């Protein structure tokens, strides 16, 4: 009984406990029947009256042991059920935590993807603006060249005008001196 109760503390599975109890019940029944069969036939009738109280006492002891084993079995079943309930609730908690973690990871992934898209768009915009700036700078250089050419031409024209202005004054003076009919341009 003591070895049986000690071994029950180490057994976790209810099916294993049921199998062990069935085995011990069968072994007790076999022992009782073997005791009766081992007796000598001539003593059987004589000692049968004396052994009945002994057998009934043994039977009571075995029944008490069985009651203890049944009680321990029931206690183990309750412990097992309690552990299973705790395991189930812990599993549900872990699944809830895993869902939350997955949601956080997905949210973070979306955040990273959005930031990556924004960064790529910003880089494209910077690249486009740099190209536009380079084109504008080239256009500015070209326009400065055109402007300096025009300024040179303007200066040449101004110098030419200044050079020919003295001739214009001279011609105007000659026209002013001439009689009025002579200068007709007909």
N, CA, C and O atoms as a DFTB+ gen file, in Angstrom:
744 C
 N C O
     1  1       0.832      -1.195       0.000
     2  2       0.000       0.000       0.000
     3  2       0.866       1.243       0.000
     4  3       0.581       2.201      -0.719
     5  1       1.941       1.235       0.816
     6  2       2.836       2.382       0.889
     7  2       3.572       2.574      -0.424
     8  3       3.691       3.698      -0.910
     9  1       4.069       1.484      -1.005
    10  2       4.764       1.595      -2.291
    11  2       3.801       2.028      -3.379
    12  3       4.176       2.760      -4.294
    13  1       2.557       1.574      -3.278
    14  2       1.546       1.975      -4.253
    15  2       1.247       3.460      -4.125
    16  3       1.122       4.155      -5.133
    17  1       1.130       3.961      -2.877
    18  2       0.837       5.391      -2.702
    19  2       2.019       6.242      -3.115
    20  3       1.826       7.338      -3.641
    21  1       3.257       5.765      -2.888
    22  2       4.435       6.517      -3.319
    23  2       4.506       6.559      -4.835
    24  3       4.836       7.590      -5.421
    25  1       4.198       5.449      -5.459
    26  2       4.265       5.430      -6.919
    27  2       3.164       6.297      -7.515
    28  3       3.324       6.818      -8.618
    29  1       2.058       6.459      -6.813
    30  2       0.980       7.314      -7.311
    31  2       1.396       8.782      -7.367
    32  3       0.935       9.533      -8.226
    33  1       2.268       9.185      -6.448
    34  2       2.724      10.575      -6.445
    35  2       3.547      10.894      -7.679
    36  3       3.620      12.052      -8.088
    37  1       4.158       9.905      -8.269
    38  2       5.006      10.120      -9.434
    39  2       4.252       9.967     -10.745
    40  3       4.776      10.294     -11.810
    41  1       3.049       9.481     -10.672
    42  2       2.274       9.236     -11.894
    43  2       1.410      10.451     -12.166
    44  3       0.712      10.920     -11.268
    45  1       1.441      10.964     -13.371
    46  2       0.705      12.173     -13.712
    47  2      -0.511      11.882     -14.576
    48  3      -1.460      12.666     -14.583
    49  1      -0.503      10.821     -15.270
    50  2      -1.541      10.530     -16.233
    51  2      -2.644       9.710     -15.588
    52  3      -2.365       8.684     -14.968
    53  1      -3.902      10.146     -15.723
    54  2      -5.041       9.469     -15.123
    55  2      -5.205       8.070     -15.713
    56  3      -5.560       7.138     -14.992
    57  1      -4.960       7.915     -16.977
    58  2      -5.090       6.593     -17.608
    59  2      -4.098       5.615     -17.007
    60  3      -4.425       4.443     -16.817
    61  1      -2.895       6.075     -16.703
    62  2      -1.891       5.207     -16.085
    63  2      -2.341       4.802     -14.676
    64  3      -2.160       3.656     -14.266
    65  1      -2.916       5.738     -13.955
    66  2      -3.383       5.458     -12.596
    67  2      -4.488       4.411     -12.643
    68  3      -4.481       3.472     -11.847
    69  1      -5.447       4.559     -13.573
    70  2      -6.520       3.572     -13.699
    71  2      -5.964       2.191     -14.022
    72  3      -6.434       1.197     -13.468
    73  1      -4.995       2.109     -14.887
    74  2      -4.402       0.823     -15.259
    75  2      -3.711       0.176     -14.071
    76  3      -3.812      -1.035     -13.875
    77  1      -3.010       0.976     -13.280
    78  2      -2.311       0.447     -12.096
    79  2      -3.310      -0.074     -11.081
    80  3      -3.120      -1.147     -10.507
    81  1      -4.388       0.694     -10.857
    82  2      -5.398       0.250      -9.893
    83  2      -6.059      -1.045     -10.347
    84  3      -6.301      -1.938      -9.535
    85  1      -6.347      -1.149     -11.624
    86  2      -6.942      -2.384     -12.151
    87  2      -5.991      -3.555     -11.942
    88  3      -6.405      -4.649     -11.560
    89  1      -4.729      -3.312     -12.195
    90  2      -3.722      -4.365     -12.006
    91  2      -3.670      -4.806     -10.546
    92  3      -3.656      -6.005     -10.269
    93  1      -3.642      -3.840      -9.592
    94  2      -3.566      -4.174      -8.164
    95  2      -4.831      -4.876      -7.695
    96  3      -4.750      -5.790      -6.875
    97  1      -5.992      -4.478      -8.188
    98  2      -7.237      -5.158      -7.831
    99  2      -7.202      -6.622      -8.282
   100  3      -7.567      -7.531      -7.536
   101  1      -6.755      -6.817      -9.513
   102  2      -6.670      -8.192     -10.032
   103  2      -5.654      -9.028      -9.253
   104  3      -5.879     -10.211      -8.996
   105  1      -4.536      -8.402      -8.879
   106  2      -3.518      -9.149      -8.131
   107  2      -4.021      -9.519      -6.746
   108  3      -3.708     -10.597      -6.240
   109  1      -4.819      -8.610      -6.110
   110  2      -5.381      -8.927      -4.799
   111  2      -6.358     -10.095      -4.899
   112  3      -6.370     -10.986      -4.049
   113  1      -7.171     -10.078      -5.945
   114  2      -8.123     -11.162      -6.127
   115  2      -7.402     -12.492      -6.385
   116  3      -7.811     -13.540      -5.886
   117  1      -6.337     -12.429      -7.163
   118  2      -5.567     -13.642      -7.452
   119  2      -4.916     -14.192      -6.189
   120  3      -4.877     -15.407      -5.990
   121  1      -4.405     -13.304      -5.331
   122  2      -3.758     -13.749      -4.090
   123  2      -4.768     -14.454      -3.195
   124  3      -4.495     -15.501      -2.608
   125  1      -5.947     -13.837      -3.113
   126  2      -6.977     -14.450      -2.276
   127  2      -7.356     -15.836      -2.800
   128  3      -7.484     -16.777      -2.016
   129  1      -7.536     -15.971      -4.100
   130  2      -7.901     -17.272      -4.655
   131  2      -6.742     -18.259      -4.554
   132  3      -6.961     -19.454      -4.352
   133  1      -5.510     -17.767      -4.693
   134  2      -4.351     -18.655      -4.560
   135  2      -4.201     -19.170      -3.134
   136  3      -3.812     -20.318      -2.921
   137  1      -4.508     -18.325      -2.167
   138  2      -4.415     -18.754      -0.778
   139  2      -5.372     -19.919      -0.517
   140  3      -5.026     -20.877       0.174
   141  1      -6.544     -19.825      -1.063
   142  2      -7.522     -20.882      -0.855
   143  2      -7.089     -22.163      -1.566
   144  3      -7.265     -23.258      -1.031
   145  1      -6.522     -22.032      -2.769
   146  2      -6.110     -23.205      -3.539
   147  2      -4.873     -23.883      -2.959
   148  3      -4.693     -25.088      -3.135
   149  1      -4.037     -23.141      -2.284
   150  2      -2.810     -23.708      -1.743
   151  2      -3.046     -24.542      -0.483
   152  3      -2.216     -25.374      -0.118
   153  1      -4.119     -24.328       0.140
   154  2      -4.390     -25.082       1.367
   155  2      -4.491     -26.573       1.045
   156  3      -4.861     -26.975      -0.058
   157  1      -4.166     -27.333       2.002
   158  2      -4.292     -28.783       1.840
   159  2      -5.761     -29.163       1.871
   160  3      -6.535     -28.562       2.616
   161  1      -6.157     -30.141       1.085
   162  2      -7.567     -30.516       1.035
   163  2      -8.110     -31.026       2.369
   164  3      -9.273     -30.787       2.695
   165  1      -7.291     -31.717       3.130
   166  2      -7.809     -32.215       4.392
   167  2      -7.941     -31.115       5.419
   168  3      -8.809     -31.188       6.289
   169  1      -7.096     -30.092       5.343
   170  2      -7.166     -28.991       6.295
   171  2      -8.232     -27.998       5.888
   172  3      -8.668     -27.185       6.703
   173  1      -8.656     -28.056       4.640
   174  2      -9.589     -27.080       4.126
   175  2     -10.891     -27.082       4.931
   176  3     -11.385     -26.016       5.297
   177  1     -11.421     -28.191       5.196
   178  2     -12.676     -28.270       5.927
   179  2     -12.496     -27.894       7.381
   180  3     -13.367     -27.261       7.978
   181  1     -11.375     -28.278       7.948
   182  2     -11.155     -28.050       9.367
   183  2     -10.849     -26.584       9.630
   184  3     -11.409     -25.971      10.539
   185  1      -9.957     -26.036       8.826
   186  2      -9.493     -24.667       9.077
   187  2     -10.392     -23.619       8.442
   188  3     -10.218     -22.420       8.662
   189  1     -11.335     -24.073       7.668
   190  2     -12.165     -23.109       6.955
   191  2     -12.907     -22.203       7.946
   192  3     -13.042     -21.005       7.696
   193  1     -13.368     -22.731       9.016
   194  2     -14.088     -21.943      10.004
   195  2     -13.145     -20.976      10.699
   196  3     -13.532     -19.849      11.005
   197  1     -11.910     -21.403      10.955
   198  2     -10.943     -20.549      11.628
   199  2     -10.402     -19.468      10.683
   200  3     -10.106     -18.358      11.123
   201  1     -10.275     -19.776       9.421
   202  2      -9.674     -18.835       8.471
   203  2     -10.663     -17.808       7.977
   204  3     -10.263     -16.777       7.437
   205  1     -11.949     -18.068       8.150
   206  2     -12.923     -17.086       7.691
   207  2     -12.770     -15.749       8.389
   208  3     -12.795     -14.718       7.717
   209  1     -12.613     -15.715       9.702
   210  2     -12.386     -14.400      10.322
   211  2     -11.075     -13.783       9.831
   212  3     -10.994     -12.571       9.633
   213  1     -10.053     -14.612       9.636
   214  2      -8.776     -14.104       9.145
   215  2      -8.927     -13.579       7.724
   216  3      -8.388     -12.524       7.389
   217  1      -9.643     -14.295       6.906
   218  2      -9.856     -13.847       5.530
   219  2     -10.729     -12.603       5.500
   220  3     -10.483     -11.697       4.703
   221  1     -11.724     -12.546       6.336
   222  2     -12.580     -11.347       6.350
   223  2     -11.808     -10.143       6.860
   224  3     -12.035      -9.022       6.406
   225  1     -10.880     -10.371       7.819
   226  2     -10.028      -9.275       8.298
   227  2      -9.111      -8.803       7.177
   228  3      -8.928      -7.604       6.967
   229  1      -8.542      -9.762       6.466
   230  2      -7.667      -9.403       5.343
   231  2      -8.457      -8.670       4.263
   232  3      -7.983      -7.709       3.657
   233  1      -9.665      -9.154       4.046
   234  2     -10.509      -8.512       3.049
   235  2     -10.832      -7.081       3.469
   236  3     -10.816      -6.173       2.638
   237  1     -11.129      -6.872       4.771
   238  2     -11.395      -5.514       5.282
   239  2     -10.168      -4.627       5.103
   240  3     -10.279      -3.469       4.702
   241  1      -8.983      -5.190       5.408
   242  2      -7.747      -4.412       5.233
   243  2      -7.555      -4.027       3.768
   244  3      -7.221      -2.889       3.438
   245  1      -7.776      -5.008       2.910
   246  2      -7.610      -4.734       1.472
   247  2      -8.633      -3.718       0.995
   248  3      -8.343      -2.879       0.142
   249  1      -9.826      -3.803       1.552
   250  2     -10.848      -2.815       1.175
   251  2     -10.453      -1.419       1.658
   252  3     -10.662      -0.427       0.960
   253  1      -9.872      -1.357       2.875
   254  2      -9.394      -0.067       3.387
   255  2      -8.273       0.475       2.502
   256  3      -8.233       1.659       2.166
   257  1      -7.356      -0.439       2.134
   258  2      -6.270      -0.022       1.246
   259  2      -6.834       0.471      -0.088
   260  3      -6.383       1.474      -0.640
   261  1      -7.828      -0.260      -0.586
   262  2      -8.450       0.150      -1.842
   263  2      -9.135       1.503      -1.699
   264  3      -9.084       2.334      -2.605
   265  1      -9.786       1.718      -0.536
   266  2     -10.440       3.008      -0.296
   267  2      -9.402       4.124      -0.292
   268  3      -9.629       5.192      -0.860
   269  1      -8.250       3.872       0.357
   270  2      -7.171       4.872       0.375
   271  2      -6.651       5.124      -1.038
   272  3      -6.439       6.267      -1.445
   273  1      -6.452       4.043      -1.770
   274  2      -5.949       4.174      -3.137
   275  2      -6.966       4.932      -3.990
   276  3      -6.602       5.796      -4.787
   277  1      -8.263       4.591      -3.808
   278  2      -9.299       5.315      -4.556
   279  2      -9.306       6.793      -4.196
   280  3      -9.465       7.660      -5.056
   281  1      -9.129       7.062      -2.897
   282  2      -9.098       8.458      -2.444
   283  2      -7.906       9.191      -3.058
   284  3      -8.033      10.318      -3.538
   285  1      -6.740       8.528      -3.033
   286  2      -5.547       9.126      -3.637
   287  2      -5.744       9.321      -5.133
   288  3      -5.325      10.326      -5.707
   289  1      -6.392       8.333      -5.752
   290  2      -6.662       8.438      -7.183
   291  2      -7.570       9.635      -7.469
   292  3      -7.318      10.405      -8.396
   293  1      -8.593       9.780      -6.691
   294  2      -9.511      10.915      -6.877
   295  2      -8.779      12.240      -6.660
   296  3      -8.991      13.209      -7.389
   297  1      -7.907      12.261      -5.634
   298  2      -7.116      13.463      -5.378
   299  2      -6.209      13.758      -6.578
   300  3      -6.088      14.909      -6.996
   301  1      -5.573      12.722      -7.130
   302  2      -4.710      12.901      -8.305
   303  2      -5.526      13.382      -9.500
   304  3      -5.065      14.225     -10.271
   305  1      -6.736      12.849      -9.656
   306  2      -7.598      13.296     -10.757
   307  2      -7.941      14.773     -10.605
   308  3      -7.922      15.529     -11.576
   309  1      -8.260      15.180      -9.359
   310  2      -8.566      16.609      -9.136
   311  2      -7.342      17.472      -9.418
   312  3      -7.444      18.524     -10.050
   313  1      -6.174      17.015      -8.940
   314  2      -4.934      17.751      -9.205
   315  2      -4.680      17.845     -10.703
   316  3      -4.315      18.898     -11.224
   317  1      -4.880      16.724     -11.381
   318  2      -4.667      16.699     -12.825
   319  2      -5.632      17.654     -13.524
   320  3      -5.239      18.406     -14.416
   321  1      -6.907      17.613     -13.108
   322  2      -7.899      18.512     -13.706
   323  2      -7.530      19.969     -13.426
   324  3      -7.654      20.832     -14.295
   325  1      -7.076      20.228     -12.198
   326  2      -6.662      21.594     -11.848
   327  2      -5.477      22.032     -12.702
   328  3      -5.456      23.150     -13.216
   329  1      -4.496      21.154     -12.852
   330  2      -3.330      21.476     -13.676
   331  2      -3.735      21.715     -15.128
   332  3      -3.248      22.637     -15.782
   333  1      -4.635      20.868     -15.616
   334  2      -5.092      21.029     -17.001
   335  2      -5.811      22.365     -17.176
   336  3      -5.639      23.040     -18.191
   337  1      -6.617      22.742     -16.185
   338  2      -7.306      24.037     -16.243
   339  2      -6.290      25.176     -16.264
   340  3      -6.413      26.122     -17.041
   341  1      -5.275      25.066     -15.389
   342  2      -4.232      26.096     -15.361
   343  2      -3.475      26.133     -16.685
   344  3      -3.190      27.203     -17.223
   345  1      -3.154      24.944     -17.201
   346  2      -2.427      24.881     -18.482
   347  2      -3.264      25.490     -19.609
   348  3      -2.745      26.211     -20.461
   349  1      -4.557      25.193     -19.599
   350  2      -5.434      25.740     -20.636
   351  2      -5.497      27.254     -20.541
   352  3      -5.410      27.949     -21.553
   353  1      -5.652      27.770     -19.311
   354  2      -5.709      29.233     -19.165
   355  2      -4.367      29.866     -19.535
   356  3      -4.327      30.932     -20.150
   357  1      -3.271      29.208     -19.160
   358  2      -1.941      29.728     -19.511
   359  2      -1.757      29.722     -21.024
   360  3      -1.195      30.657     -21.595
   361  1      -2.243      28.643     -21.679
   362  2      -2.150      28.554     -23.136
   363  2      -2.935      29.686     -23.784
   364  3      -2.466      30.307     -24.739
   365  1      -4.135      29.956     -23.261
   366  2      -4.946      31.040     -23.806
   367  2      -4.272      32.392     -23.610
   368  3      -4.299      33.245     -24.497
   369  1      -3.654      32.581     -22.416
   370  2      -2.911      33.831     -22.164
   371  2      -1.756      33.979     -23.150
   372  3      -1.540      35.052     -23.711
   373  1      -1.010      32.877     -23.355
   374  2       0.118      32.926     -24.280
   375  2      -0.343      33.205     -25.707
   376  3       0.308      33.950     -26.439
   377  1      -1.471      32.605     -26.102
   378  2      -1.995      32.864     -27.442
   379  2      -2.404      34.320     -27.582
   380  3      -2.173      34.935     -28.624
   381  1      -3.018      34.884     -26.524
   382  2      -3.396      36.298     -26.560
   383  2      -2.147      37.173     -26.666
   384  3      -2.120      38.140     -27.427
   385  1      -1.116      36.827     -25.899
   386  2       0.131      37.591     -25.970
   387  2       0.759      37.476     -27.352
   388  3       1.272      38.457     -27.890
   389  1       0.717      36.272     -27.929
   390  2       1.275      36.089     -29.270
   391  2       0.506      36.918     -30.291
   392  3       1.104      37.502     -31.195
   393  1      -0.824      36.971     -30.152
   394  2      -1.619      37.809     -31.068
   395  2      -1.208      39.271     -30.935
   396  3      -1.030      39.967     -31.935
   397  1      -1.059      39.732     -29.693
   398  2      -0.658      41.127     -29.477
   399  2       0.721      41.393     -30.084
   400  3       0.949      42.424     -30.718
   401  1       1.627      40.450     -29.879
   402  2       2.986      40.624     -30.422
   403  2       2.932      40.649     -31.948
   404  3       3.584      41.475     -32.585
   405  1       2.132      39.714     -32.541
   406  2       2.005      39.713     -34.004
   407  2       1.434      41.035     -34.496
   408  3       1.894      41.577     -35.502
   409  1       0.426      41.561     -33.787
   410  2      -0.161      42.843     -34.185
   411  2       0.876      43.960     -34.102
   412  3       0.958      44.809     -34.989
   413  1       1.670      43.952     -33.024
   414  2       2.722      44.975     -32.888
   415  2       3.747      44.859     -34.004
   416  3       4.179      45.861     -34.574
   417  1       4.134      43.610     -34.314
   418  2       5.128      43.388     -35.381
   419  2       4.572      43.866     -36.717
   420  3       5.271      44.524     -37.487
   421  1       3.296      43.530     -36.992
   422  2       2.678      43.973     -38.248
   423  2       2.602      45.494     -38.299
   424  3       2.871      46.097     -39.338
   425  1       2.235      46.116     -37.178
   426  2       2.155      47.577     -37.119
   427  2       3.541      48.187     -37.348
   428  3       3.685      49.168     -38.077
   429  1       4.552      47.595     -36.720
   430  2       5.913      48.092     -36.895
   431  2       6.376      47.900     -38.338
   432  3       7.020      48.782     -38.907
   433  1       6.047      46.746     -38.934
   434  2       6.404      46.509     -40.338
   435  2       5.741      47.536     -41.249
   436  3       6.377      48.060     -42.163
   437  1       4.464      47.825     -41.000
   438  2       3.789      48.856     -41.807
   439  2       4.478      50.201     -41.630
   440  3       4.682      50.937     -42.595
   441  1       4.837      50.517     -40.377
   442  2       5.531      51.769     -40.092
   443  2       6.854      51.838     -40.855
   444  3       7.180      52.864     -41.452
   445  1       7.616      50.736     -40.832
   446  2       8.908      50.700     -41.529
   447  2       8.699      50.835     -43.039
   448  3       9.418      51.579     -43.707
   449  1       7.703      50.103     -43.576
   450  2       7.425      50.186     -45.018
   451  2       7.016      51.601     -45.405
   452  3       7.484      52.130     -46.414
   453  1       6.135      52.224     -44.601
   454  2       5.710      53.593     -44.893
   455  2       6.891      54.550     -44.868
   456  3       7.029      55.405     -45.744
   457  1       7.737      54.400     -43.860
   458  2       8.913      55.265     -43.779
   459  2       9.858      55.030     -44.950
   460  3      10.450      55.974     -45.472
   461  1       9.998      53.783     -45.360
   462  2      10.865      53.472     -46.504
   463  2      10.308      54.108     -47.778
   464  3      11.059      54.659     -48.582
   465  1       8.980      54.027     -47.956
   466  2       8.360      54.666     -49.126
   467  2       8.557      56.182     -49.085
   468  3       8.878      56.801     -50.099
   469  1       8.364      56.768     -47.913
   470  2       8.567      58.219     -47.773
   471  2      10.014      58.587     -48.085
   472  3      10.281      59.583     -48.758
   473  1      10.945      57.772     -47.589
   474  2      12.367      58.053     -47.828
   475  2      12.680      57.959     -49.319
   476  3      13.391      58.802     -49.867
   477  1      12.139      56.915     -49.976
   478  2      12.384      56.761     -51.416
   479  2      11.788      57.937     -52.185
   480  3      12.416      58.462     -53.105
   481  1      10.570      58.354     -51.807
   482  2       9.966      59.508     -52.487
   483  2      10.790      60.771     -52.257
   484  3      10.982      61.570     -53.173
   485  1      11.273      60.946     -51.034
   486  2      12.089      62.120     -50.729
   487  2      13.394      62.088     -51.541
   488  3      13.829      63.114     -52.064
   489  1      14.016      60.897     -51.641
   490  2      15.241      60.783     -52.427
   491  2      14.984      61.069     -53.905
   492  3      15.791      61.723     -54.565
   493  1      13.854      60.575     -54.422
   494  2      13.498      60.853     -55.817
   495  2      13.265      62.353     -56.016
   496  3      13.692      62.926     -57.018
   497  1      12.590      62.976     -55.063
   498  2      12.323      64.408     -55.152
   499  2      13.627      65.197     -55.119
   500  3      13.807      66.146     -55.882
   501  1      14.536      64.795     -54.229
   502  2      15.837      65.470     -54.145
   503  2      16.592      65.300     -55.458
   504  3      17.170      66.254     -55.979
   505  1      16.581      64.080     -55.989
   506  2      17.263      63.825     -57.254
   507  2      16.663      64.674     -58.371
   508  3      17.393      65.269     -59.163
   509  1      15.336      64.730     -58.434
   510  2      14.654      65.536     -59.451
   511  2      14.999      67.022     -59.282
   512  3      15.274      67.719     -60.258
   513  1      14.979      67.491     -58.040
   514  2      15.292      68.901     -57.794
   515  2      16.744      69.219     -58.135
   516  3      17.036      70.309     -58.627
   517  1      17.659      68.281     -57.880
   518  2      19.066      68.499     -58.238
   519  2      19.221      68.589     -59.751
   520  3      19.964      69.431     -60.256
   521  1      18.508      67.708     -60.479
   522  2      18.554      67.772     -61.943
   523  2      17.991      69.098     -62.433
   524  3      18.562      69.733     -63.320
   525  1      16.866      69.514     -61.852
   526  2      16.265      70.794     -62.248
   527  2      17.209      71.952     -61.937
   528  3      17.347      72.888     -62.726
   529  1      17.852      71.873     -60.778
   530  2      18.796      72.932     -60.412
   531  2      19.966      72.971     -61.391
   532  3      20.399      74.046     -61.804
   533  1      20.482      71.782     -61.765
   534  2      21.597      71.724     -62.717
   535  2      21.164      72.320     -64.061
   536  3      21.922      73.064     -64.684
   537  1      19.931      71.989     -64.512
   538  2      19.424      72.556     -65.764
   539  2      19.288      74.067     -65.663
   540  3      19.654      74.789     -66.591
   541  1      18.768      74.544     -64.553
   542  2      18.601      76.000     -64.362
   543  2      19.961      76.694     -64.321
   544  3      20.120      77.790     -64.859
   545  1      20.941      76.050     -63.680
   546  2      22.278      76.639     -63.645
   547  2      22.876      76.709     -65.045
   548  3      23.492      77.709     -65.415
   549  1      22.688      75.625     -65.834
   550  2      23.175      75.650     -67.216
   551  2      22.452      76.733     -68.013
   552  3      23.072      77.454     -68.794
   553  1      21.151      76.843     -67.815
   554  2      20.375      77.875     -68.505
   555  2      20.845      79.257     -68.088
   556  3      20.946      80.162     -68.917
   557  1      21.136      79.419     -66.792
   558  2      21.630      80.702     -66.287
   559  2      22.979      81.041     -66.909
   560  3      23.221      82.181     -67.305
   561  1      23.864      80.029     -66.993
   562  2      25.180      80.264     -67.613
   563  2      24.999      80.667     -69.082
   564  3      25.638      81.595     -69.577
   565  1      24.091      79.924     -69.770
   566  2      23.846      80.250     -71.186
   567  2      23.280      81.659     -71.320
   568  3      23.701      82.422     -72.190
   569  1      22.326      82.004     -70.457
   570  2      21.730      83.351     -70.522
   571  2      22.748      84.432     -70.165
   572  3      22.716      85.522     -70.737
   573  1      23.639      84.146     -69.240
   574  2      24.696      85.109     -68.909
   575  2      25.612      85.312     -70.114
   576  3      26.044      86.426     -70.411
   577  1      25.902      84.180     -70.815
   578  2      26.720      84.286     -72.034
   579  2      26.009      85.129     -73.078
   580  3      26.622      86.005     -73.688
   581  1      24.719      84.875     -73.292
   582  2      23.935      85.658     -74.257
   583  2      23.900      87.114     -73.828
   584  3      24.044      88.022     -74.647
   585  1      23.706      87.323     -72.535
   586  2      23.645      88.688     -72.017
   587  2      24.979      89.413     -72.229
   588  3      25.004      90.572     -72.642
   589  1      26.086      88.717     -71.942
   590  2      27.384      89.377     -72.144
   591  2      27.627      89.641     -73.630
   592  3      28.205      90.667     -73.986
   593  1      27.182      88.708     -74.517
   594  2      27.291      88.951     -75.963
   595  2      26.481      90.181     -76.352
   596  3      26.952      91.041     -77.095
   597  1      25.255      90.251     -75.837
   598  2      24.389      91.400     -76.150
   599  2      24.978      92.698     -75.614
   600  3      24.919      93.739     -76.269
   601  1      25.543      92.621     -74.420
   602  2      26.176      93.826     -73.856
   603  2      27.369      94.258     -74.703
   604  3      27.572      95.452     -74.923
   605  1      28.161      93.295     -75.181
   606  2      29.275      93.631     -76.056
   607  2      28.786      94.261     -77.345
   608  3      29.324      95.265     -77.813
   609  1      27.737      93.641     -77.918
   610  2      27.179      94.202     -79.151
   611  2      26.630      95.599     -78.900
   612  3      26.809      96.512     -79.706
   613  1      25.957      95.744     -77.762
   614  2      25.395      97.063     -77.418
   615  2      26.517      98.092     -77.283
   616  3      26.406      99.214     -77.778
   617  1      27.580      97.703     -76.618
   618  2      28.707      98.619     -76.448
   619  2      29.337      98.984     -77.792
   620  3      29.713     100.133     -78.023
   621  1      29.445      97.979     -78.683
   622  2      29.981      98.255     -80.013
   623  2      29.067      99.218     -80.761
   624  3      29.511     100.160     -81.419
   625  1      27.743      98.934     -80.627
   626  2      26.792      99.822     -81.316
   627  2      26.881     101.228     -80.741
   628  3      26.874     102.212     -81.481
   629  1      26.965     101.317     -79.424
   630  2      27.078     102.640     -78.791
   631  2      28.351     103.330     -79.261
   632  3      28.320     104.528     -79.541
   633  1      29.448     102.628     -79.354
   634  2      30.698     103.214     -79.833
   635  2      30.574     103.642     -81.295
   636  3      31.049     104.705     -81.696
   637  1      29.910     102.770     -82.090
   638  2      29.706     103.124     -83.495
   639  2      28.841     104.359     -83.602
   640  3      29.123     105.251     -84.402
   641  1      27.786     104.419     -82.800
   642  2      26.902     105.595     -82.815
   643  2      27.697     106.825     -82.415
   644  3      27.569     107.875     -83.045
   645  1      28.509     106.712     -81.385
   646  2      29.312     107.865     -80.944
   647  2      30.272     108.303     -82.044
   648  3      30.499     109.493     -82.262
   649  1      30.832     107.297     -82.738
   650  2      31.754     107.626     -83.817
   651  2      31.020     108.324     -84.964
   652  3      31.527     109.288     -85.538
   653  1      29.841     107.839     -85.288
   654  2      29.094     108.411     -86.407
   655  2      28.272     109.625     -86.007
   656  3      27.717     110.289     -86.882
   657  1      28.172     109.935     -84.750
   658  2      27.403     111.086     -84.307
   659  2      28.051     112.373     -84.803
   660  3      27.344     113.329     -85.122
   661  1      29.305     112.417     -84.870
   662  2      29.963     113.633     -85.358
   663  2      29.631     113.866     -86.834
   664  3      29.508     115.001     -87.296
   665  1      29.487     112.724     -87.573
   666  2      29.093     112.878     -88.977
   667  2      27.651     113.348     -89.071
   668  3      27.313     114.133     -89.957
   669  1      26.809     112.884     -88.181
   670  2      25.409     113.317     -88.180
   671  2      25.338     114.806     -87.886
   672  3      24.540     115.507     -88.508
   673  1      26.115     115.294     -86.996
   674  2      26.127     116.718     -86.665
   675  2      26.626     117.530     -87.866
   676  3      26.100     118.591     -88.202
   677  1      27.650     116.984     -88.482
   678  2      28.200     117.688     -89.644
   679  2      27.165     117.766     -90.762
   680  3      26.973     118.829     -91.353
   681  1      26.502     116.659     -91.055
   682  2      25.485     116.636     -92.104
   683  2      24.355     117.560     -91.728
   684  3      23.825     118.266     -92.587
   685  1      23.981     117.574     -90.496
   686  2      22.886     118.450     -90.055
   687  2      23.308     119.919     -90.238
   688  3      22.503     120.744     -90.668
   689  1      24.497     120.224     -89.931
   690  2      24.968     121.607     -90.114
   691  2      24.988     121.985     -91.595
   692  3      24.630     123.102     -91.971
   693  1      25.422     121.012     -92.444
   694  2      25.453     121.275     -93.885
   695  2      24.021     121.479     -94.362
   696  3      23.781     122.381     -95.164
   697  1      23.094     120.709     -93.921
   698  2      21.696     120.840     -94.327
   699  2      21.156     122.184     -93.868
   700  3      20.399     122.832     -94.591
   701  1      21.529     122.589     -92.713
   702  2      21.034     123.868     -92.202
   703  2      21.595     125.044     -93.044
   704  3      20.935     126.076     -93.164
   705  1      22.737     124.904     -93.594
   706  2      23.373     125.974     -94.381
   707  2      22.800     126.006     -95.802
   708  3      22.663     127.097     -96.356
   709  1      22.491     124.979     -96.362
   710  2      22.018     124.891     -97.730
   711  2      20.722     125.664     -97.929
   712  3      19.897     125.772     -97.022
   713  1      20.554     126.219     -99.182
   714  2      19.294     126.901     -99.449
   715  2      18.150     125.875     -99.397
   716  3      18.353     124.666     -99.505
   717  1      17.038     126.379     -99.240
   718  2      15.905     125.514     -98.946
   719  2      15.519     124.641    -100.129
   720  3      15.030     123.557     -99.810
   721  1      15.614     124.841    -101.184
   722  2      15.165     124.026    -102.301
   723  2      16.214     122.989    -102.711
   724  3      15.904     122.067    -103.465
   725  1      17.317     123.112    -102.276
   726  2      18.348     122.226    -102.713
   727  2      18.337     120.878    -102.016
   728  3      18.869     119.895    -102.531
   729  1      17.826     120.849    -101.035
   730  2      17.887     119.630    -100.238
   731  2      16.634     118.773    -100.374
   732  3      16.316     118.013     -99.459
   733  1      15.978     118.863    -101.392
   734  2      14.771     118.042    -101.482
   735  2      15.165     116.632    -101.869
   736  3      16.082     116.415    -102.661
   737  1      14.504     115.748    -101.335
   738  2      14.830     114.354    -101.525
   739  2      13.838     113.683    -102.436
   740  3      13.489     112.524    -102.212
   741  1      13.404     114.319    -103.382
   742  2      12.396     113.789    -104.272
   743  2      12.973     112.978    -105.329
   744  3      12.246     112.453    -106.172
